[in-house]
Coordinates of C-alpha atoms in Angstrom, one line a residue:
Chain A
X1 CA 37.1 20.1 -15.4
X2 CA 35.0 23.7 -14.9
X3 CA 32.5 21.8 -17.5
X4 CA 33.2 18.3 -16.0
X5 CA 32.4 20.6 -12.5
X6 CA 29.2 22.6 -13.3
X7 CA 28.0 19.3 -15.9
X8 CA 28.0 17.4 -12.5
X9 CA 26.3 20.1 -10.1
X10 CA 23.2 20.7 -12.6
X11 CA 22.6 17.8 -12.7
X12 CA 22.3 17.0 -8.6
X13 CA 20.2 20.1 -9.2
X14 CA 18.1 18.5 -11.9
X15 CA 18.0 15.6 -10.6
X16 CA 16.6 17.2 -6.8
X17 CA 13.9 18.0 -8.4
X18 CA 12.5 15.5 -10.6
X19 CA 13.2 13.1 -7.0
X20 CA 10.3 15.4 -5.4
X21 CA 8.3 15.0 -8.4
X22 CA 8.4 11.4 -9.2
X23 CA 8.5 10.5 -5.3
X24 CA 4.9 12.4 -5.7
X25 CA 4.0 9.7 -8.6
X26 CA 5.7 6.2 -6.4
X27 CA 3.8 7.6 -3.4
X28 CA -0.3 7.9 -5.2
X29 CA 0.9 4.8 -7.4
X30 CA 2.1 2.3 -3.8
X31 CA -1.6 3.8 -3.3
X32 CA -4.0 4.1 -5.6
X33 CA -2.4 1.7 -7.8
X34 CA -3.0 4.8 -10.5
X35 CA -1.0 7.6 -12.5
X36 CA -1.5 10.3 -10.9
X37 CA -1.4 12.9 -13.9
X38 CA -3.8 15.5 -11.6
X39 CA 0.3 15.8 -10.1
X40 CA 1.7 18.8 -11.9
X41 CA -1.7 20.9 -11.6
X42 CA -1.7 20.6 -7.7
X43 CA 2.4 20.8 -7.8
X44 CA 1.5 24.5 -9.7
X45 CA -1.7 25.0 -8.0
X46 CA 0.5 24.9 -4.3
X47 CA 2.5 26.7 -5.5
X48 CA 0.5 30.0 -6.7
X49 CA -0.1 29.2 -2.4
X50 CA 3.0 29.8 -2.1
X51 CA 3.9 32.5 -3.9
X52 CA 1.0 34.6 -2.5
X53 CA 1.7 33.3 1.3
X54 CA 5.6 34.7 -0.3
X55 CA 4.5 37.4 -1.5
X56 CA 2.1 38.9 2.1
X57 CA 4.1 37.4 3.8
X58 CA 7.5 38.8 2.4
X59 CA 9.7 35.1 3.1
X60 CA 10.6 32.1 1.0
X61 CA 10.4 29.7 4.0
X62 CA 6.9 30.8 5.3
X63 CA 5.9 30.0 1.7
X64 CA 7.3 26.6 1.2
X65 CA 5.2 25.5 4.6
X66 CA 2.2 27.1 3.0
X67 CA 2.3 26.0 -0.3
X68 CA 3.4 21.7 1.6
X69 CA 0.4 21.8 4.0
X70 CA -1.7 23.5 0.9
X71 CA -0.3 20.8 -1.6
X72 CA -0.8 17.8 1.8
X73 CA -3.9 18.8 1.8
X74 CA -5.2 19.2 -1.8
X75 CA -4.2 15.8 -2.3
X76 CA -6.2 14.3 0.9
X77 CA -8.8 15.9 -0.2
X78 CA -8.6 15.0 -4.3
X79 CA -8.7 11.6 -2.8
X80 CA -11.7 11.8 -0.8
X81 CA -13.8 13.3 -2.5
X82 CA -13.0 12.6 -6.1
X83 CA -11.0 9.5 -6.3
X84 CA -12.5 6.8 -3.6
X85 CA -16.8 8.0 -4.7
X86 CA -14.5 6.8 -8.6
X87 CA -13.0 3.6 -7.6
X88 CA -16.2 2.6 -5.6
X89 CA -18.9 3.0 -8.2
X90 CA -16.7 0.6 -10.6
X91 CA -15.4 -2.1 -9.1
X92 CA -13.6 -3.9 -11.7
X93 CA -13.0 -4.7 -15.5
X94 CA -11.1 -2.9 -17.8
X95 CA -12.4 0.2 -16.6
X96 CA -10.8 -0.2 -13.0
X97 CA -7.7 0.7 -15.1
X98 CA -8.7 3.4 -17.3
X99 CA -11.1 5.9 -15.8
X100 CA -9.8 7.1 -12.0
X101 CA -6.2 8.0 -14.5
X102 CA -7.9 10.5 -17.5
X103 CA -9.8 11.4 -14.3
X104 CA -6.7 12.3 -12.7
X105 CA -6.5 14.7 -16.8
X106 CA -10.1 16.2 -16.6
X107 CA -8.7 17.1 -13.1
X108 CA -5.3 18.7 -14.2
X109 CA -7.6 20.3 -16.8
X110 CA -10.0 21.8 -14.2
X111 CA -7.2 22.7 -11.5
X112 CA -5.3 24.7 -14.7
X113 CA -8.5 26.0 -15.4
X114 CA -9.0 27.6 -12.1
X115 CA -5.2 28.5 -11.6
X116 CA -6.3 30.7 -15.2
X117 CA -9.7 32.6 -13.8
X118 CA -7.6 33.3 -9.9
X119 CA -4.2 34.1 -11.4
X120 CA -4.0 35.5 -15.4
X121 CA -2.5 33.2 -17.3
X122 CA 0.9 35.4 -17.5
X123 CA 4.6 34.8 -15.9
X124 CA 5.2 35.6 -12.5
X125 CA 8.5 35.6 -10.8
X126 CA 9.4 34.1 -7.2
X127 CA 11.9 35.6 -5.8
X128 CA 14.8 32.5 -4.4
X129 CA 15.7 34.0 -0.9
X130 CA 19.7 33.4 -1.4
X131 CA 21.3 34.2 -4.4
X132 CA 21.0 32.6 -8.2
X133 CA 24.4 34.5 -9.4
X134 CA 26.3 31.2 -9.8
X135 CA 29.3 30.4 -7.2
X136 CA 32.4 31.6 -8.2
X137 CA 35.2 28.9 -9.1
X138 CA 39.3 29.6 -10.4
X139 CA 37.8 32.8 -11.1
X140 CA 35.7 32.1 -13.3
X141 CA 31.0 31.8 -12.2
X142 CA 30.1 28.3 -13.0
X143 CA 25.8 27.2 -13.4
X144 CA 25.4 26.1 -9.7
X145 CA 24.1 28.7 -7.0
X146 CA 23.5 29.1 -3.1
X147 CA 19.6 28.7 -4.5
X148 CA 20.9 25.4 -6.5
X149 CA 22.9 24.3 -3.6
X150 CA 19.4 25.0 -0.7
X151 CA 17.5 22.8 -3.7
X152 CA 20.1 19.5 -3.6
X153 CA 20.5 19.9 0.8
X154 CA 16.4 20.8 1.1
X155 CA 15.1 17.6 -1.2
X156 CA 17.6 15.3 0.1
X157 CA 16.6 16.1 3.8
X158 CA 12.9 15.8 2.7
X159 CA 13.8 11.6 1.1
X160 CA 15.7 11.2 4.6
X161 CA 13.2 12.0 6.7
X162 CA 9.9 10.5 4.0
X163 CA 12.6 7.3 3.9
X164 CA 12.7 7.3 7.9
X165 CA 8.9 8.2 8.0
X166 CA 7.8 4.9 5.8
X167 CA 11.1 3.2 7.4
X168 CA 10.6 3.4 11.6
X169 CA 7.9 4.3 12.6
X170 CA 4.4 3.1 13.0
X171 CA 2.1 5.6 9.9
X172 CA 4.6 3.3 7.8
X173 CA 4.7 0.2 8.5
X174 CA 1.7 1.1 7.7
X175 CA 1.9 2.5 4.5
X176 CA 3.5 0.1 2.8
X177 CA 1.9 -2.8 4.0
X178 CA -2.2 -1.1 3.0
X179 CA 0.6 -0.7 -0.4
X180 CA 1.9 -4.4 -1.5
X181 CA -1.3 -5.4 -0.1
X182 CA -4.2 -3.3 0.8
X183 CA -6.6 -6.3 1.3
X184 CA -3.7 -8.2 4.6
X185 CA -3.5 -4.9 6.3
X186 CA -7.7 -4.6 5.5
X187 CA -8.0 -7.8 8.1
X188 CA -4.8 -7.0 10.0
X189 CA -6.9 -4.1 11.7
X190 CA -5.4 -1.3 8.8
X191 CA -7.5 1.6 8.2
X192 CA -6.9 1.7 4.5
X193 CA -8.2 3.7 3.6
X194 CA -7.0 6.3 5.8
X195 CA -3.3 5.1 4.7
X196 CA -4.0 6.2 1.3
X197 CA -5.0 9.1 1.7
X198 CA -2.1 10.0 4.4
X199 CA -0.1 9.1 0.8
X200 CA -2.0 11.5 -1.2
X201 CA -1.6 14.1 1.5
X202 CA 2.2 13.5 1.4
X203 CA 2.8 13.1 -2.5
X204 CA 0.5 16.6 -3.5
X205 CA 3.9 18.3 0.2
X206 CA 6.2 16.8 -2.2
X207 CA 4.8 18.8 -5.4
X208 CA 4.5 22.1 -3.1
X209 CA 8.3 21.8 -1.8
X210 CA 8.7 20.7 -6.2
X211 CA 7.3 23.6 -7.0
X212 CA 8.3 26.3 -4.7
X213 CA 12.4 24.7 -5.0
X214 CA 11.8 24.9 -8.9
X215 CA 10.0 28.4 -10.0
X216 CA 12.4 30.6 -8.6
X217 CA 14.7 29.1 -11.9
X218 CA 12.6 29.4 -14.3
X219 CA 8.5 31.9 -14.4
X220 CA 5.0 30.6 -12.7
X221 CA 2.0 29.6 -14.7
X222 CA -0.1 27.4 -14.8
X223 CA 1.9 25.2 -16.7
X224 CA 4.2 25.7 -15.4
X225 CA 4.6 21.9 -13.6
X226 CA 3.8 20.6 -17.0
X227 CA 7.6 19.0 -17.5
X228 CA 8.2 17.7 -14.6
X229 CA 5.7 15.7 -14.6
X230 CA 6.4 14.6 -17.5
X231 CA 10.8 13.8 -16.7
X232 CA 8.7 13.2 -12.7
X233 CA 6.9 10.4 -15.2
X234 CA 9.8 8.6 -16.7
X235 CA 12.4 8.7 -13.5
X236 CA 9.5 7.1 -11.5
X237 CA 9.4 5.0 -14.3
X238 CA 12.9 3.8 -14.6
X239 CA 13.5 3.1 -10.9
X240 CA 9.8 0.4 -11.0
X241 CA 7.3 2.6 -9.8
X242 CA 7.4 0.9 -6.3
X243 CA 10.1 1.6 -4.4
X244 CA 11.3 5.8 -3.1
X245 CA 14.9 3.9 -3.3
X246 CA 13.6 3.9 -7.1
X247 CA 12.5 6.9 -7.1
X248 CA 15.0 9.2 -5.6
X249 CA 17.1 7.0 -8.1
X250 CA 16.0 7.1 -11.5
X251 CA 15.4 11.2 -11.4
X252 CA 18.5 11.2 -10.4
X253 CA 19.7 9.0 -13.3
X254 CA 17.8 11.1 -15.4
X255 CA 19.2 14.0 -14.2
X256 CA 22.9 13.0 -15.1
X257 CA 21.7 12.4 -17.8
X258 CA 20.0 15.4 -19.5
X259 CA 22.8 17.1 -17.8
X260 CA 25.9 15.9 -19.3
X261 CA 23.2 15.5 -23.1
X262 CA 23.2 18.1 -23.2
X263 CA 26.5 20.2 -22.0
X264 CA 28.6 17.4 -24.2
X265 CA 27.1 16.9 -27.4
X266 CA 24.2 18.8 -28.1
X267 CA 21.3 21.3 -26.2
X268 CA 18.5 19.8 -28.3
X269 CA 19.2 16.5 -25.9
X270 CA 17.4 18.4 -23.2
X271 CA 14.1 16.7 -23.8
X272 CA 14.9 13.6 -26.4
X273 CA 18.0 12.2 -23.1
X274 CA 15.0 11.8 -21.6
X275 CA 12.6 9.9 -23.8
X276 CA 15.4 8.0 -25.2
X277 CA 16.1 6.8 -21.5
X278 CA 13.3 5.4 -20.9
X279 CA 12.7 3.5 -24.0
X280 CA 16.6 1.8 -23.5
X281 CA 15.2 1.0 -19.8
X282 CA 12.5 0.1 -21.0
X283 CA 13.2 -2.2 -23.8
X284 CA 16.6 -3.7 -21.0
X285 CA 13.9 -4.2 -17.9
X286 CA 10.6 -2.9 -18.7
X287 CA 9.9 -3.2 -14.2
X288 CA 12.5 -0.9 -13.7
X289 CA 16.4 -1.1 -12.8
X290 CA 16.0 -1.6 -10.0
X291 CA 12.9 -4.2 -9.8
X292 CA 13.6 -7.8 -8.4
X293 CA 11.5 -10.2 -9.1
X294 CA 11.6 -11.5 -5.6
X295 CA 12.1 -8.7 -3.4
X296 CA 11.2 -5.2 -3.8
X297 CA 12.7 -2.0 -1.7
X298 CA 11.1 0.9 -0.2
Chain B
X1 CA -20.8 -15.3 23.1
X2 CA -20.8 -17.4 19.7
X3 CA -21.2 -16.7 16.6
X4 CA -24.7 -16.9 14.6
X5 CA -25.4 -17.8 11.0
X6 CA -28.7 -17.5 10.1
X7 CA -30.2 -17.8 6.4
X8 CA -26.6 -16.4 5.4
X9 CA -27.1 -15.0 1.4
X10 CA -24.0 -14.2 -1.0
X11 CA -23.6 -13.6 -4.4
X12 CA -20.4 -13.9 -6.7
X13 CA -21.2 -12.9 -9.8
X14 CA -24.5 -14.4 -11.7
X15 CA -23.3 -17.1 -8.9
X16 CA -25.1 -17.5 -4.9
X17 CA -21.7 -19.3 -4.0
X18 CA -22.9 -19.2 0.0
X19 CA -28.1 -20.1 -0.2
X20 CA -29.0 -19.5 3.0
X21 CA -26.8 -21.3 5.3
X22 CA -27.2 -21.3 8.9
X23 CA -25.0 -22.3 11.6
X24 CA -23.2 -21.7 15.2
X25 CA -20.1 -22.0 16.5
X26 CA -20.6 -21.5 20.7
X27 CA -17.3 -19.3 22.7
X28 CA -14.0 -21.4 23.3
X29 CA -15.0 -24.4 20.6
X30 CA -13.0 -25.4 17.2
X31 CA -15.7 -25.5 13.5
X32 CA -14.8 -26.7 10.6
X33 CA -16.5 -26.3 7.8
X34 CA -16.0 -28.7 5.3
X35 CA -16.6 -30.1 1.6
X36 CA -15.5 -30.2 -2.0
X37 CA -13.7 -27.4 -4.2
X38 CA -15.9 -24.3 -5.2
X39 CA -18.2 -25.5 -2.4
X40 CA -18.4 -21.6 -0.5
X41 CA -15.8 -21.9 2.1
X42 CA -13.9 -19.4 1.9
X43 CA -16.7 -17.0 0.3
X44 CA -18.3 -17.8 3.2
X45 CA -15.5 -17.1 5.5
X46 CA -14.6 -13.4 3.4
X47 CA -18.4 -12.3 4.2
X48 CA -17.7 -13.5 7.3
X49 CA -14.9 -11.2 7.9
X50 CA -16.5 -7.8 6.2
X51 CA -14.1 -8.9 2.9
X52 CA -17.0 -9.7 0.6
X53 CA -20.9 -8.0 1.1
X54 CA -24.0 -9.8 2.8
X55 CA -26.7 -10.1 0.3
X56 CA -29.1 -11.1 2.6
X57 CA -29.4 -12.7 6.5
X58 CA -28.0 -11.9 10.2
X59 CA -24.6 -13.0 11.8
X60 CA -23.1 -12.1 14.5
X61 CA -21.1 -12.5 16.4
X62 CA -21.7 -12.3 21.0
X63 CA -24.8 -10.8 20.0
X64 CA -23.5 -8.0 18.2
X65 CA -24.4 -7.6 13.5
X66 CA -20.9 -7.9 11.3
X67 CA -23.6 -8.1 8.3
X68 CA -22.2 -4.6 6.8
X69 CA -18.8 -3.2 9.4
X70 CA -16.0 -3.2 7.2
X71 CA -12.7 -6.2 7.3
X72 CA -10.8 -3.3 9.9
X73 CA -13.1 -3.1 12.5
X74 CA -13.8 -6.3 12.1
X75 CA -10.9 -6.5 12.9
X76 CA -10.1 -4.8 15.8
X77 CA -13.1 -6.0 17.4
X78 CA -11.4 -9.6 17.4
X79 CA -12.6 -11.5 14.1
X80 CA -9.5 -11.9 12.7
X81 CA -9.5 -14.0 9.3
X82 CA -5.9 -15.4 7.8
X83 CA -7.2 -15.5 4.2
X84 CA -5.5 -18.7 1.5
X85 CA -2.8 -19.1 0.2
X86 CA 0.6 -16.4 0.7
X87 CA -1.6 -14.6 3.5
X88 CA 1.8 -12.9 4.6
X89 CA 3.4 -10.1 2.9
X90 CA 6.7 -10.5 1.2
X91 CA 7.5 -7.4 0.6
X92 CA 7.9 -6.9 4.5
X93 CA 10.1 -9.3 6.9
X94 CA 8.7 -11.4 9.3
X95 CA 9.3 -8.7 12.2
X96 CA 7.3 -6.2 10.2
X97 CA 4.5 -8.6 9.7
X98 CA 3.6 -9.4 12.7
X99 CA 3.7 -5.9 14.3
X100 CA 0.8 -5.5 11.6
X101 CA -1.3 -6.4 13.9
X102 CA -0.2 -4.9 17.1
X103 CA -0.2 -1.1 15.3
X104 CA -3.9 0.4 16.6
X105 CA -3.4 -1.7 19.8
X106 CA -3.2 0.7 22.6
X107 CA -1.7 -2.0 25.2
X108 CA 1.9 -2.2 23.6
X109 CA 2.6 -4.2 26.5
X110 CA 0.3 -6.5 26.0
X111 CA 1.8 -6.4 22.2
X112 CA 4.8 -7.4 23.5
X113 CA 3.9 -10.2 25.9
X114 CA 1.5 -11.7 22.2
X115 CA 4.5 -11.1 20.0
X116 CA 6.8 -13.5 22.7
X117 CA 3.5 -16.0 22.7
X118 CA 3.4 -16.6 19.5
X119 CA 7.3 -17.2 18.8
X120 CA 7.6 -19.8 21.6
X121 CA 4.5 -21.1 19.6
X122 CA 7.0 -20.9 16.3
X123 CA 10.2 -20.8 17.6
X124 CA 10.5 -21.2 14.0
X125 CA 9.9 -17.1 13.0
X126 CA 11.8 -16.2 15.6
X127 CA 14.8 -17.1 13.5
X128 CA 13.4 -16.0 10.9
X129 CA 12.7 -12.0 12.3
X130 CA 15.1 -10.6 9.5
X131 CA 14.3 -12.5 6.9
X132 CA 11.2 -11.0 4.5
X133 CA 8.0 -12.7 4.9
X134 CA 9.1 -13.5 0.5
X135 CA 11.6 -16.0 1.6
X136 CA 9.6 -18.3 4.2
X137 CA 8.7 -21.7 3.1
X138 CA 4.6 -22.8 2.4
X139 CA 4.7 -24.4 6.8
X140 CA 6.4 -21.2 7.5
X141 CA 4.2 -18.7 6.6
X142 CA 1.4 -20.4 6.8
X143 CA 2.8 -19.8 11.0
X144 CA 2.9 -16.5 10.2
X145 CA -0.1 -15.8 9.3
X146 CA -2.0 -17.7 11.6
X147 CA 0.6 -16.1 14.8
X148 CA 0.2 -12.2 12.6
X149 CA -3.5 -13.1 13.8
X150 CA -2.4 -13.9 16.9
X151 CA -0.8 -11.6 19.0
X152 CA -4.6 -9.1 18.0
X153 CA -5.4 -10.8 20.7
X154 CA -8.5 -12.3 19.0
X155 CA -11.5 -13.8 20.3
X156 CA -13.1 -15.5 16.7
X157 CA -11.0 -17.1 14.3
X158 CA -11.6 -17.5 11.1
X159 CA -8.8 -19.9 8.9
X160 CA -9.0 -20.6 5.2
X161 CA -7.4 -23.8 4.2
X162 CA -4.6 -23.7 6.4
X163 CA -3.0 -27.1 5.0
X164 CA -2.9 -25.9 0.9
X165 CA 0.3 -26.5 -0.7
X166 CA 2.0 -27.9 2.4
X167 CA 3.4 -30.9 2.6
X168 CA 1.8 -33.9 5.4
X169 CA 4.6 -33.7 8.3
X170 CA 3.7 -29.8 8.2
X171 CA 0.3 -29.9 8.1
X172 CA 0.0 -32.2 11.4
X173 CA 2.2 -30.1 12.4
X174 CA -0.3 -26.7 12.0
X175 CA -3.7 -28.2 12.7
X176 CA -1.5 -29.8 16.5
X177 CA -0.6 -26.3 16.6
X178 CA -4.0 -25.4 15.4
X179 CA -5.3 -26.9 18.7
X180 CA -2.8 -26.2 21.7
X181 CA -3.6 -23.4 20.9
X182 CA -7.3 -22.9 20.5
X183 CA -7.5 -25.4 24.0
X184 CA -6.0 -22.8 25.4
X185 CA -6.4 -18.9 24.1
X186 CA -9.8 -19.9 24.9
X187 CA -10.0 -18.8 20.6
X188 CA -13.4 -19.6 18.4
X189 CA -12.6 -20.6 15.9
X190 CA -14.2 -21.9 12.2
X191 CA -11.6 -23.7 9.5
X192 CA -12.2 -23.9 7.1
X193 CA -10.5 -27.1 4.9
X194 CA -10.0 -29.3 2.1
X195 CA -8.5 -31.2 3.9
X196 CA -11.9 -32.9 5.5
X197 CA -10.6 -35.6 7.6
X198 CA -7.9 -33.5 9.2
X199 CA -9.7 -30.5 9.5
X200 CA -12.6 -33.1 11.1
X201 CA -10.2 -35.0 13.3
X202 CA -9.4 -31.7 15.7
X203 CA -12.7 -29.7 15.2
X204 CA -15.6 -30.1 18.0
X205 CA -18.2 -29.3 15.1
X206 CA -18.5 -30.0 12.2
X207 CA -20.3 -28.3 8.6
X208 CA -20.2 -30.3 5.4
X209 CA -21.0 -27.6 3.2
X210 CA -21.6 -28.4 -1.3
X211 CA -22.9 -25.9 -3.6
X212 CA -23.7 -22.9 -1.2
X213 CA -25.7 -25.4 0.7
X214 CA -25.6 -27.2 4.5
X215 CA -25.7 -30.8 3.9
X216 CA -24.8 -31.6 7.2
X217 CA -24.4 -30.0 10.3
X218 CA -23.1 -32.3 13.6
X219 CA -20.1 -33.2 15.9
X220 CA -17.3 -33.7 14.0
X221 CA -16.9 -37.1 15.9
X222 CA -20.4 -38.6 14.2
X223 CA -19.4 -36.7 10.3
X224 CA -16.7 -38.8 11.2
X225 CA -18.9 -42.0 11.8
X226 CA -21.1 -40.7 8.5
X227 CA -21.2 -43.1 5.9
X228 CA -22.1 -40.4 3.3
X229 CA -20.2 -37.8 4.5
X230 CA -17.6 -40.1 4.1
X231 CA -17.9 -41.7 0.4
X232 CA -18.3 -38.2 -0.1
X233 CA -15.3 -36.2 1.5
X234 CA -12.8 -38.3 3.2
X235 CA -12.6 -40.6 0.1
X236 CA -13.0 -44.0 1.8

């Protein structure tokens, strides 16, 4: 019983972090139609900034805010001054599908090198604002701490806020219209370039938050979020890449699959499980679990 | 107050899609641009709305050049292009589709008023407000696309083949509605059509395009009587 509860709670915690990463990837995919591999670098650099601010201000919360703001700015700058010129130069042809994605891979390398220059390649640790000791349940310590609870709450609240933004505001409507049909949006008078940059900024903020929530349970180093990028990508593809709902649901399915298989079968399944799930979904429903031909959810 | 196009040239890849085209549309008038498939009609509209790069030539709306301007800025300046076919965002509801052209407008009261006018013009849209754009029939989609443009209170309306793929009865209804709002709203309209008969019937003037060149400009009445035009584009 304790094992079952622990497994579920672990699934929720990891799923929440994957959800932030998959949301970041989906936000960029929807606005720009590319998979942004630099997301891991953007998120980890934002976390370094958050870490510095946490150390200097003494407050983890100020650090979270700084990481999100920096992440948003970095995302916006990358889109405006890096991606947009690339798209402007490549008008059509197969290279249009490949070059921007390769560019994000290059950017990932550059960002990680910059981190290496500034902070070195050593592991840093970021203290959690609340206890990371597991709660006591029936006189036994379980693998779910107050910090884990905080992760789940923060991820859930930020997802709800993002959903409200998309569904209930004018900016959200402009973002959705630009994602589904840039041309019609443009002809309707919507500044599509601006909404695209906003999509990158929101993704950057989500990545910064993911880093600040993930690193206290791990260590901070230049490649610290590469695994999260992979898991976030798997979750986004499972969810169909198009919808925020799919990104979160895909992340939760992934979190549960990993947590249950490592806890009940073998710890060694941690990494393979993500790919087993990915391949199964791609074989059965290539467009993602939450896709349907006629309608996409938001 | 008019649309003036002079020596317009637009390339489509290696093909010169619009070759030295000149014509003008006076304010409040409806001009039909007719011609066969591949005559360059759609490219012409895409050039005028900023979607397609204009290679050379002049195009002015009320004296202001529209060459080199961004599509979203031309839209905000009152030039609304209803592109051909499925010019509706399937994933958004009818209500959201209609709201797109009101998002950036300051006068929200007038946006609400314009939306109401559109619903009274196309009552079926009012019944379908919360349905997704993708669930609409072809005729309803066309009404929604035109309605969305009207919510912006446009001054120049560029309509690309509103009759495409619609049943004859629906085509009549759409053409009649276009005629109706053009007169009541004092709109200037460029109507691109393969359905030359239907388009000329409601137009004031007509421009006949063939392989990117203007082959005839005249009043719609005269074009309907012209034997050459009748033989080539009206089929009798």
